Coordinates of C-alpha atoms in Angstrom, one line a residue:
X1 CA 0.2 -0.2 0.5
X2 CA -0.2 -0.3 -1.7
X3 CA -0.7 1.6 -1.2
X4 CA -1.4 5.4 -0.8
X5 CA -4.8 13.4 6.8
X6 CA -5.3 16.7 8.0
X7 CA -9.2 17.1 8.3
X8 CA -9.0 20.1 5.9
X9 CA -6.3 22.8 6.2
X10 CA -7.1 25.8 4.9
X11 CA -8.4 24.2 1.6
X12 CA -11.7 23.3 1.4
X13 CA -11.4 20.3 -1.3
X14 CA -11.3 16.5 -0.6
X15 CA -7.9 15.2 -1.3
X16 CA -5.2 11.8 -2.1
X17 CA -2.6 11.0 -0.3
X18 CA 0.8 -11.7 -16.5
X19 CA -1.2 -13.0 -13.4
X20 CA -0.8 -16.4 -12.9
X21 CA -3.3 -18.8 -13.4
X22 CA -5.0 -19.8 -10.1
X23 CA -6.8 -23.6 -9.8
X24 CA -10.2 -23.4 -9.1
X25 CA -11.0 -23.3 -5.6
X26 CA -14.6 -23.9 -3.6
X27 CA -16.9 -21.3 -3.5
X28 CA -16.5 -19.0 -0.3
X29 CA -19.2 -17.4 1.5
X30 CA -20.6 -14.0 1.1
X31 CA -18.2 -13.5 -1.8
X32 CA -18.6 -10.7 -3.9
X33 CA -15.5 -9.8 -6.3
X34 CA -17.5 -6.3 -7.5
X35 CA -16.0 -2.9 -6.7
X36 CA -22.6 4.3 -7.8
X37 CA -20.3 6.8 -7.0
X38 CA -21.8 9.7 -4.9
X39 CA -19.9 12.3 -3.3
X40 CA -20.0 12.8 0.6
X41 CA -20.1 15.4 2.3
X42 CA -17.4 16.4 5.0
X43 CA -18.9 16.2 8.9
X44 CA -17.6 18.3 11.7
X45 CA -18.8 17.2 14.7
X46 CA -16.2 15.7 17.3
X47 CA -18.8 12.8 17.7
X48 CA -20.1 11.9 14.2
X49 CA -23.7 10.2 14.4
X50 CA -23.5 7.8 11.6
X51 CA -26.5 5.4 9.8
X52 CA -24.1 2.6 9.4
X53 CA -25.4 0.0 12.0
X54 CA -21.9 -1.8 12.3
X55 CA -21.1 -2.0 15.9
X56 CA -22.2 -5.3 17.5
X57 CA -23.2 -5.2 21.9
X58 CA -20.0 -6.2 22.4
X59 CA -18.6 -2.6 22.0
X60 CA -20.9 -1.1 24.4
X61 CA -19.3 2.3 25.2
X62 CA -19.6 4.0 21.4
X63 CA -23.1 3.0 20.7
X64 CA -25.2 5.4 20.8
X65 CA -29.4 5.0 22.0
X66 CA -30.6 7.6 19.8
X67 CA -32.7 6.4 16.9
X68 CA -30.2 3.6 16.2
X69 CA -27.5 5.8 14.9
X70 CA -24.1 5.1 15.9
X71 CA -20.9 7.1 17.2
X72 CA -17.2 6.6 15.8
X73 CA -14.7 6.9 18.5
X74 CA -12.3 10.0 18.2
X75 CA -11.2 10.1 21.9
X76 CA -7.0 8.6 20.5
X77 CA -7.5 10.6 17.0
X78 CA -4.6 12.6 16.9
X79 CA -5.6 17.2 16.8
X80 CA -4.9 17.6 12.7
X81 CA -3.6 20.8 12.8
X82 CA -0.7 19.3 15.3
X83 CA 0.0 16.4 13.0
X84 CA -0.2 19.1 9.8
X85 CA 2.8 21.3 11.0
X86 CA 5.0 18.0 12.2
X87 CA 4.8 16.9 8.4
X88 CA 5.0 19.9 6.6
X89 CA 8.1 20.8 9.0
X90 CA 9.7 17.4 8.1
X91 CA 9.2 17.8 4.7
X92 CA 10.4 21.4 4.4
X93 CA 13.9 20.1 6.0
X94 CA 14.6 17.2 3.8
X95 CA 17.9 16.8 3.0
X96 CA 18.5 16.7 -1.6
X97 CA 19.5 13.1 -1.1
X98 CA 15.8 12.2 0.9
X99 CA 14.3 13.6 -2.0
X100 CA 16.4 12.1 -4.5
X101 CA 16.0 8.5 -3.0
X102 CA 11.8 9.0 -2.6
X103 CA 11.6 9.9 -6.2
X104 CA 14.3 6.8 -7.5
X105 CA 12.0 4.4 -4.8
X106 CA 9.4 4.2 -7.6
X107 CA 11.2 2.2 -10.3
X108 CA 9.8 -0.7 -8.1
X109 CA 6.4 0.1 -9.2
X110 CA 7.3 -0.9 -12.6
X111 CA 7.7 -4.4 -11.9
X112 CA 6.2 -7.3 -10.9
X113 CA 7.0 -9.6 -7.7
X114 CA 5.5 -12.6 -10.3
X115 CA 8.4 -11.7 -12.9
X116 CA 11.1 -12.6 -11.2
X117 CA 13.4 -12.8 -14.1
X118 CA 12.1 -9.3 -15.0
X119 CA 13.1 -8.5 -10.7
X120 CA 16.2 -9.9 -10.9
X121 CA 17.1 -8.7 -14.5
X122 CA 16.3 -4.9 -13.2
X123 CA 18.3 -5.2 -9.5
X124 CA 20.3 -8.3 -9.5
X125 CA 20.0 -11.7 -8.0
X126 CA 19.8 -9.9 -4.4
X127 CA 16.6 -7.8 -5.7
X128 CA 14.4 -8.3 -2.3
X129 CA 17.1 -6.1 -0.7
X130 CA 16.9 -3.4 -2.9
X131 CA 13.2 -3.5 -3.0
X132 CA 13.6 -3.2 1.1
X133 CA 15.6 -0.4 0.4
X134 CA 13.4 1.2 -1.9
X135 CA 10.3 1.0 0.3
X136 CA 12.5 2.8 3.5
X137 CA 13.3 5.5 1.6
X138 CA 9.6 5.7 -0.2
X139 CA 7.5 5.7 3.3
X140 CA 10.2 7.7 5.1
X141 CA 8.9 11.0 2.8
X142 CA 4.9 9.5 2.2
X143 CA 3.9 9.2 5.6
X144 CA 4.4 12.9 5.7
X145 CA 3.1 13.8 3.1
X146 CA 0.0 11.8 3.3
X147 CA -0.2 13.7 6.7
X148 CA -0.9 16.7 5.5
X149 CA -4.2 15.4 4.4
X150 CA -6.9 12.6 5.7
X151 CA -4.7 9.8 5.1
X152 CA -2.5 9.7 7.6
X153 CA -3.1 6.1 8.4
X154 CA -1.6 6.0 4.3
X155 CA -5.3 4.2 3.5
X156 CA -8.3 5.2 1.3
X157 CA -11.0 3.6 3.6
X158 CA -14.0 1.6 1.9
X159 CA -16.7 3.7 1.7
X160 CA -18.9 2.3 4.7
X161 CA -21.3 5.5 5.1
X162 CA -21.7 8.1 2.2
X163 CA -22.2 11.3 4.7
X164 CA -19.4 10.6 6.8
X165 CA -15.8 12.2 6.2
X166 CA -12.4 10.0 4.7
X167 CA -11.7 10.2 8.5
X168 CA -14.6 8.8 9.4
X169 CA -14.9 6.3 6.9
X170 CA -11.4 5.0 8.1
X171 CA -13.0 5.0 12.1
X172 CA -16.0 2.7 10.9
X173 CA -14.2 0.4 9.0
X174 CA -11.4 -0.6 11.6
X175 CA -14.7 -0.7 14.3
X176 CA -16.0 -3.4 11.6
X177 CA -12.4 -4.9 11.7
X178 CA -12.8 -5.3 15.6
X179 CA -16.4 -6.8 15.8
X180 CA -14.8 -9.3 12.8
X181 CA -12.1 -10.5 14.3
X182 CA -14.2 -10.4 18.1
X183 CA -11.2 -8.3 19.8
X184 CA -12.0 -7.9 24.0
X185 CA -10.2 -6.4 26.4
X186 CA -7.0 -8.5 27.2
X187 CA -6.6 -10.0 24.0
X188 CA -3.3 -9.9 22.0
X189 CA -3.6 -8.8 18.2
X190 CA -0.9 -8.3 15.4
X191 CA -1.0 -5.5 13.1
X192 CA 1.0 -5.9 9.5
X193 CA 2.1 -2.5 8.4
X194 CA 0.8 -0.6 11.1
X195 CA 2.4 2.8 9.7
X196 CA 2.6 5.5 12.8
X197 CA 0.2 3.5 15.3
X198 CA -3.2 5.4 14.8
X199 CA -4.9 2.3 13.5
X200 CA -3.5 0.4 16.8
X201 CA -4.3 3.2 19.1
X202 CA -7.8 2.9 17.8
X203 CA -8.4 -0.9 18.0
X204 CA -6.9 -0.5 21.7
X205 CA -9.3 2.3 22.6
X206 CA -12.4 0.3 21.1
X207 CA -12.0 -3.1 22.4
X208 CA -9.3 -3.0 24.8
X209 CA -7.3 -5.4 23.2
X210 CA -3.0 -5.1 23.4
X211 CA -2.0 -4.5 19.5
X212 CA 1.7 -5.6 18.6
X213 CA 2.6 -3.4 15.4
X214 CA 4.6 -4.1 12.3
X215 CA 6.5 -2.0 9.8
X216 CA 9.7 -2.0 7.8
X217 CA 10.1 2.0 8.6
X218 CA 12.0 3.2 11.7
X219 CA 10.4 6.6 11.7
X220 CA 7.0 5.6 11.4
X221 CA 7.3 3.3 14.0
X222 CA 9.1 6.1 15.7
X223 CA 5.8 8.2 15.9
X224 CA 3.9 5.1 16.9
X225 CA 5.4 4.4 19.6
X226 CA 5.4 8.1 20.9
X227 CA 1.7 8.3 20.4
X228 CA 1.2 4.6 22.2
X229 CA 3.4 6.5 25.1
X230 CA 0.5 9.7 24.5
X231 CA -2.6 7.8 24.8
X232 CA -1.2 5.8 28.0
X233 CA -1.8 2.0 25.9
X234 CA 0.6 -0.8 26.4
X235 CA 0.8 -1.6 22.8
X236 CA 4.1 -3.0 21.1
X237 CA 5.7 -1.8 17.7
X238 CA 8.8 -3.8 16.0
X239 CA 10.5 -2.4 13.3
X240 CA 10.8 -5.5 10.7
X241 CA 10.2 -6.1 7.2
X242 CA 7.2 -8.0 6.7
X243 CA 9.0 -10.1 3.5
X244 CA 11.8 -11.2 6.1
X245 CA 10.4 -14.3 7.1
X246 CA 10.1 -15.8 9.5
X247 CA 8.1 -13.2 12.0
X248 CA 10.0 -12.3 15.1
X249 CA 6.9 -14.4 17.0
X250 CA 6.8 -17.6 18.9
X251 CA 4.0 -19.8 17.7
X252 CA 0.5 -19.1 19.0
X253 CA 1.6 -15.6 20.1
X254 CA -1.7 -13.9 19.1
X255 CA -5.4 -14.4 19.5
X256 CA -5.9 -12.1 15.7
X257 CA -4.5 -10.7 13.2
X258 CA -5.5 -7.7 10.9
X259 CA -3.8 -5.9 8.3
X260 CA -4.9 -2.9 6.1
X261 CA -3.4 -2.0 2.3
X262 CA 0.1 -3.3 3.4
X263 CA 0.3 -6.8 1.2
X264 CA 0.8 -5.0 -2.1
X265 CA 4.2 -4.8 -0.9
X266 CA 4.4 -8.5 -0.1
X267 CA 6.5 -10.9 -2.3
X268 CA 4.7 -14.2 -1.4
X269 CA 1.5 -13.7 0.1
X270 CA 1.2 -17.8 0.8
X271 CA 4.6 -17.7 2.5
X272 CA 3.6 -14.9 4.9
X273 CA -0.3 -16.3 5.3
X274 CA 1.8 -19.7 6.6
X275 CA 4.2 -17.6 9.0
X276 CA 0.8 -15.5 10.3
X277 CA -1.0 -19.1 11.0
X278 CA 1.8 -20.1 13.4
X279 CA 1.8 -16.8 15.5
X280 CA -2.1 -17.5 15.6
X281 CA -3.5 -19.0 18.3
X282 CA -6.1 -21.7 17.3
X283 CA -9.3 -20.9 16.8
X284 CA -7.9 -16.9 16.1
X285 CA -9.2 -15.0 13.6
X286 CA -7.5 -12.8 10.4
X287 CA -9.1 -9.9 8.8
X288 CA -7.3 -8.4 5.5
X289 CA -8.2 -5.5 3.4
X290 CA -6.4 -4.9 0.4
X291 CA -5.6 -3.7 -3.2
X292 CA -6.6 -6.8 -5.9
X293 CA -7.3 -6.8 -9.6
X294 CA -10.7 -8.1 -10.1
X295 CA -12.2 -10.3 -13.0
X296 CA -13.3 -7.1 -14.9
X297 CA -10.0 -6.6 -15.4
X298 CA -8.1 -7.8 -18.7
X299 CA -4.3 -7.1 -19.0
X300 CA -4.5 -7.8 -22.7
X301 CA -7.2 -4.5 -22.9
X302 CA -4.6 -2.0 -23.7
X303 CA -7.1 0.5 -22.1
X304 CA -6.8 -1.6 -19.0
X305 CA -3.0 -2.4 -18.8
X306 CA -2.5 1.2 -19.7
X307 CA -4.6 2.7 -16.1
X308 CA -2.8 -0.2 -14.2
X309 CA 0.7 1.1 -15.4
X310 CA -0.6 4.4 -13.9
X311 CA -2.1 3.1 -11.0
X312 CA 0.1 0.6 -9.4
X313 CA 3.1 3.6 -8.7
X314 CA 0.5 5.3 -7.2
X315 CA -1.1 2.8 -5.1
X316 CA 2.3 1.4 -4.1
X317 CA 1.8 -2.0 -5.5
X318 CA 4.5 -4.6 -6.3
X319 CA 2.3 -7.8 -7.0
X320 CA -0.6 -8.2 -9.0
X321 CA -2.8 -10.2 -6.5
X322 CA -7.0 -11.4 -7.3
X323 CA -9.3 -12.2 -4.5
X324 CA -9.2 -15.9 -5.6
X325 CA -4.8 -15.6 -5.6
X326 CA -5.5 -14.4 -1.7
X327 CA -8.2 -17.0 -1.4
X328 CA -6.0 -20.0 -2.2
X329 CA -3.0 -18.5 -0.8
X330 CA -4.8 -18.4 2.6
X331 CA -6.2 -21.9 2.7
X332 CA -2.8 -23.2 1.6
X333 CA -1.9 -22.0 4.6
X334 CA -4.4 -23.6 6.4
X335 CA -6.8 -20.8 7.3
X336 CA -10.8 -21.2 6.3
X337 CA -12.1 -18.7 4.8
X338 CA -15.1 -17.4 6.3
X339 CA -16.1 -14.0 4.2
X340 CA -14.4 -12.4 0.7
X341 CA -16.4 -9.2 0.1
X342 CA -16.0 -5.7 -0.4
X343 CA -17.8 -3.4 1.9
X344 CA -17.7 -0.1 0.3
X345 CA -21.3 0.6 -0.6
X346 CA -22.0 -0.4 -4.2
X347 CA -18.2 -2.0 -3.9
X348 CA -17.3 1.4 -5.2
X349 CA -14.0 3.1 -2.8
X350 CA -14.5 5.7 -5.8
X351 CA -16.3 8.8 -3.9
X352 CA -13.7 8.6 -1.2
X353 CA -10.9 8.4 -3.6
X354 CA -12.4 11.5 -5.2
X355 CA -12.0 13.3 -2.0
X356 CA -8.7 12.8 -1.4
X357 CA -7.6 13.1 -4.9
X358 CA -9.0 16.8 -5.0
X359 CA -7.8 17.9 -1.8
X360 CA -4.3 16.8 -3.1
X361 CA -4.7 18.6 -6.0
X362 CA -5.4 21.8 -4.3
X363 CA -2.7 21.7 -2.1
X364 CA -0.4 20.9 -4.9
X365 CA -2.0 24.7 -6.8
X366 CA -1.1 26.5 -3.2
X367 CA 2.5 24.4 -2.9
X368 CA 3.3 26.0 -7.1
X369 CA 2.4 29.2 -6.0
X370 CA 4.3 29.4 -2.8
X371 CA 7.0 27.9 -4.6
X372 CA 7.0 30.3 -7.4
X373 CA 7.6 33.1 -4.5
X374 CA 10.4 31.6 -3.2
X375 CA 8.3 31.1 -0.2
X376 CA 9.1 27.2 0.2
X377 CA 11.8 25.3 -1.5
X378 CA 11.9 23.7 -5.0
X379 CA 11.5 20.0 -3.7
X380 CA 8.0 21.0 -2.7
X381 CA 6.6 21.2 -5.8
X382 CA 8.5 17.9 -7.4
X383 CA 7.2 15.9 -4.5
X384 CA 3.7 17.0 -4.9
X385 CA 3.6 16.8 -8.6
X386 CA 4.4 13.2 -8.0
X387 CA 2.0 12.2 -5.0
X388 CA -0.3 13.8 -6.9
X389 CA 0.1 12.1 -10.5
X390 CA -2.9 9.5 -11.4
X391 CA -5.2 9.9 -9.4
X392 CA -8.2 10.1 -11.7
X393 CA -6.9 6.9 -12.8
X394 CA -7.4 5.7 -9.9
X395 CA -11.0 6.9 -10.0
X396 CA -11.2 5.5 -13.3
X397 CA -10.9 2.0 -12.4
X398 CA -12.3 2.0 -9.3
X399 CA -15.6 3.0 -11.4
X400 CA -14.9 0.6 -13.8
X401 CA -14.3 -2.4 -11.3
X402 CA -11.2 -2.9 -13.0
X403 CA -9.8 -2.6 -9.1
X404 CA -10.4 -2.3 -5.8
X405 CA -7.8 -1.3 -2.7
X406 CA -10.8 -2.3 -0.3
X407 CA -11.2 -6.0 -0.9
X408 CA -11.8 -7.8 2.4
X409 CA -11.4 -11.4 3.5
X410 CA -12.0 -12.6 7.2
X411 CA -10.3 -16.0 7.6
X412 CA -10.1 -18.3 10.4
X413 CA -7.3 -21.0 12.2
X414 CA -9.1 -23.9 13.0
X415 CA -9.8 -25.1 16.8
X416 CA -7.8 -28.2 16.1

């Protein structure tokens, strides 16, 4: 995440940030591969009533008793203006080498994990190390760029409620994850690709579970630990490349697992799922939300292929998984798949993608003006031009139901 968060800084506009054949597998209950686009209006109250009844009675502290409406838990959401200012300062102070390394990191997204010959040709036999280095350079800058808008968590969520903001759709989805994997106080849960630990903090505040977060970027882990201390939680955060197996945990360590748009960087999903299976306790549930190409996508169609070449760098995708490939990898690892669908209303994430894209393109116009006036260093323009490239191609692919970055799979490790 691939893929790609200020509530709304000065600007009103919303914001961005050869598939191998799969053998036939059994049908999955509730499977829905499809991915009505309508624009959402930003909500502005601190506790927002939403019409989607996602909460179960397991989480009474956040229920509203008024007319069946529900509220999101924003108690551990950072103050957006503080996050904006810190991110802006970090970007302002980037060295030329940090900027150059970030721009060069995009080279990995022109390739695909599935084509090892191309990877070796481009980066040599130790290509996995090169990809890891690129990812560190990529995320060391991208997490700060995303923090200037509503995607500090570095993911655009499923469209859970048309009236909710991007931020509150994130919170709604995260709370649905807690329900799907049965989080309760005292449970230990593994978060793969934890970023700055904002999702982990919300999971703990909402459910009482203790989260262990894993991420490749030391800077994000440092921020996660700082925010964890601020919140007074006992969550733990580990610097680790998800492709460096085995994972640094003992067998049967965790009661549950979730990941949000982290597997776009996973070299071998089946090997990763086997490792996750190992560290989960029997009966533990697994939640995946990630990018996939959908059945309507045809790599032989030049329009489809052209859009894909533009979108994969934008969302930070090296592989090209499908719902079926994820399901098969999970079942081969030993999991039972219980749900496989797209949780977005109407199967479309496009209204939220469009919000994010519009906001960042508005910020880019302001950045261009300030650079021309020499009020900002030139690298601001370079970085924002890269960040905003091809956002509308992403919207188009989602509307055409060719891809989605919000495909959900819930699985479970058998009790015996």
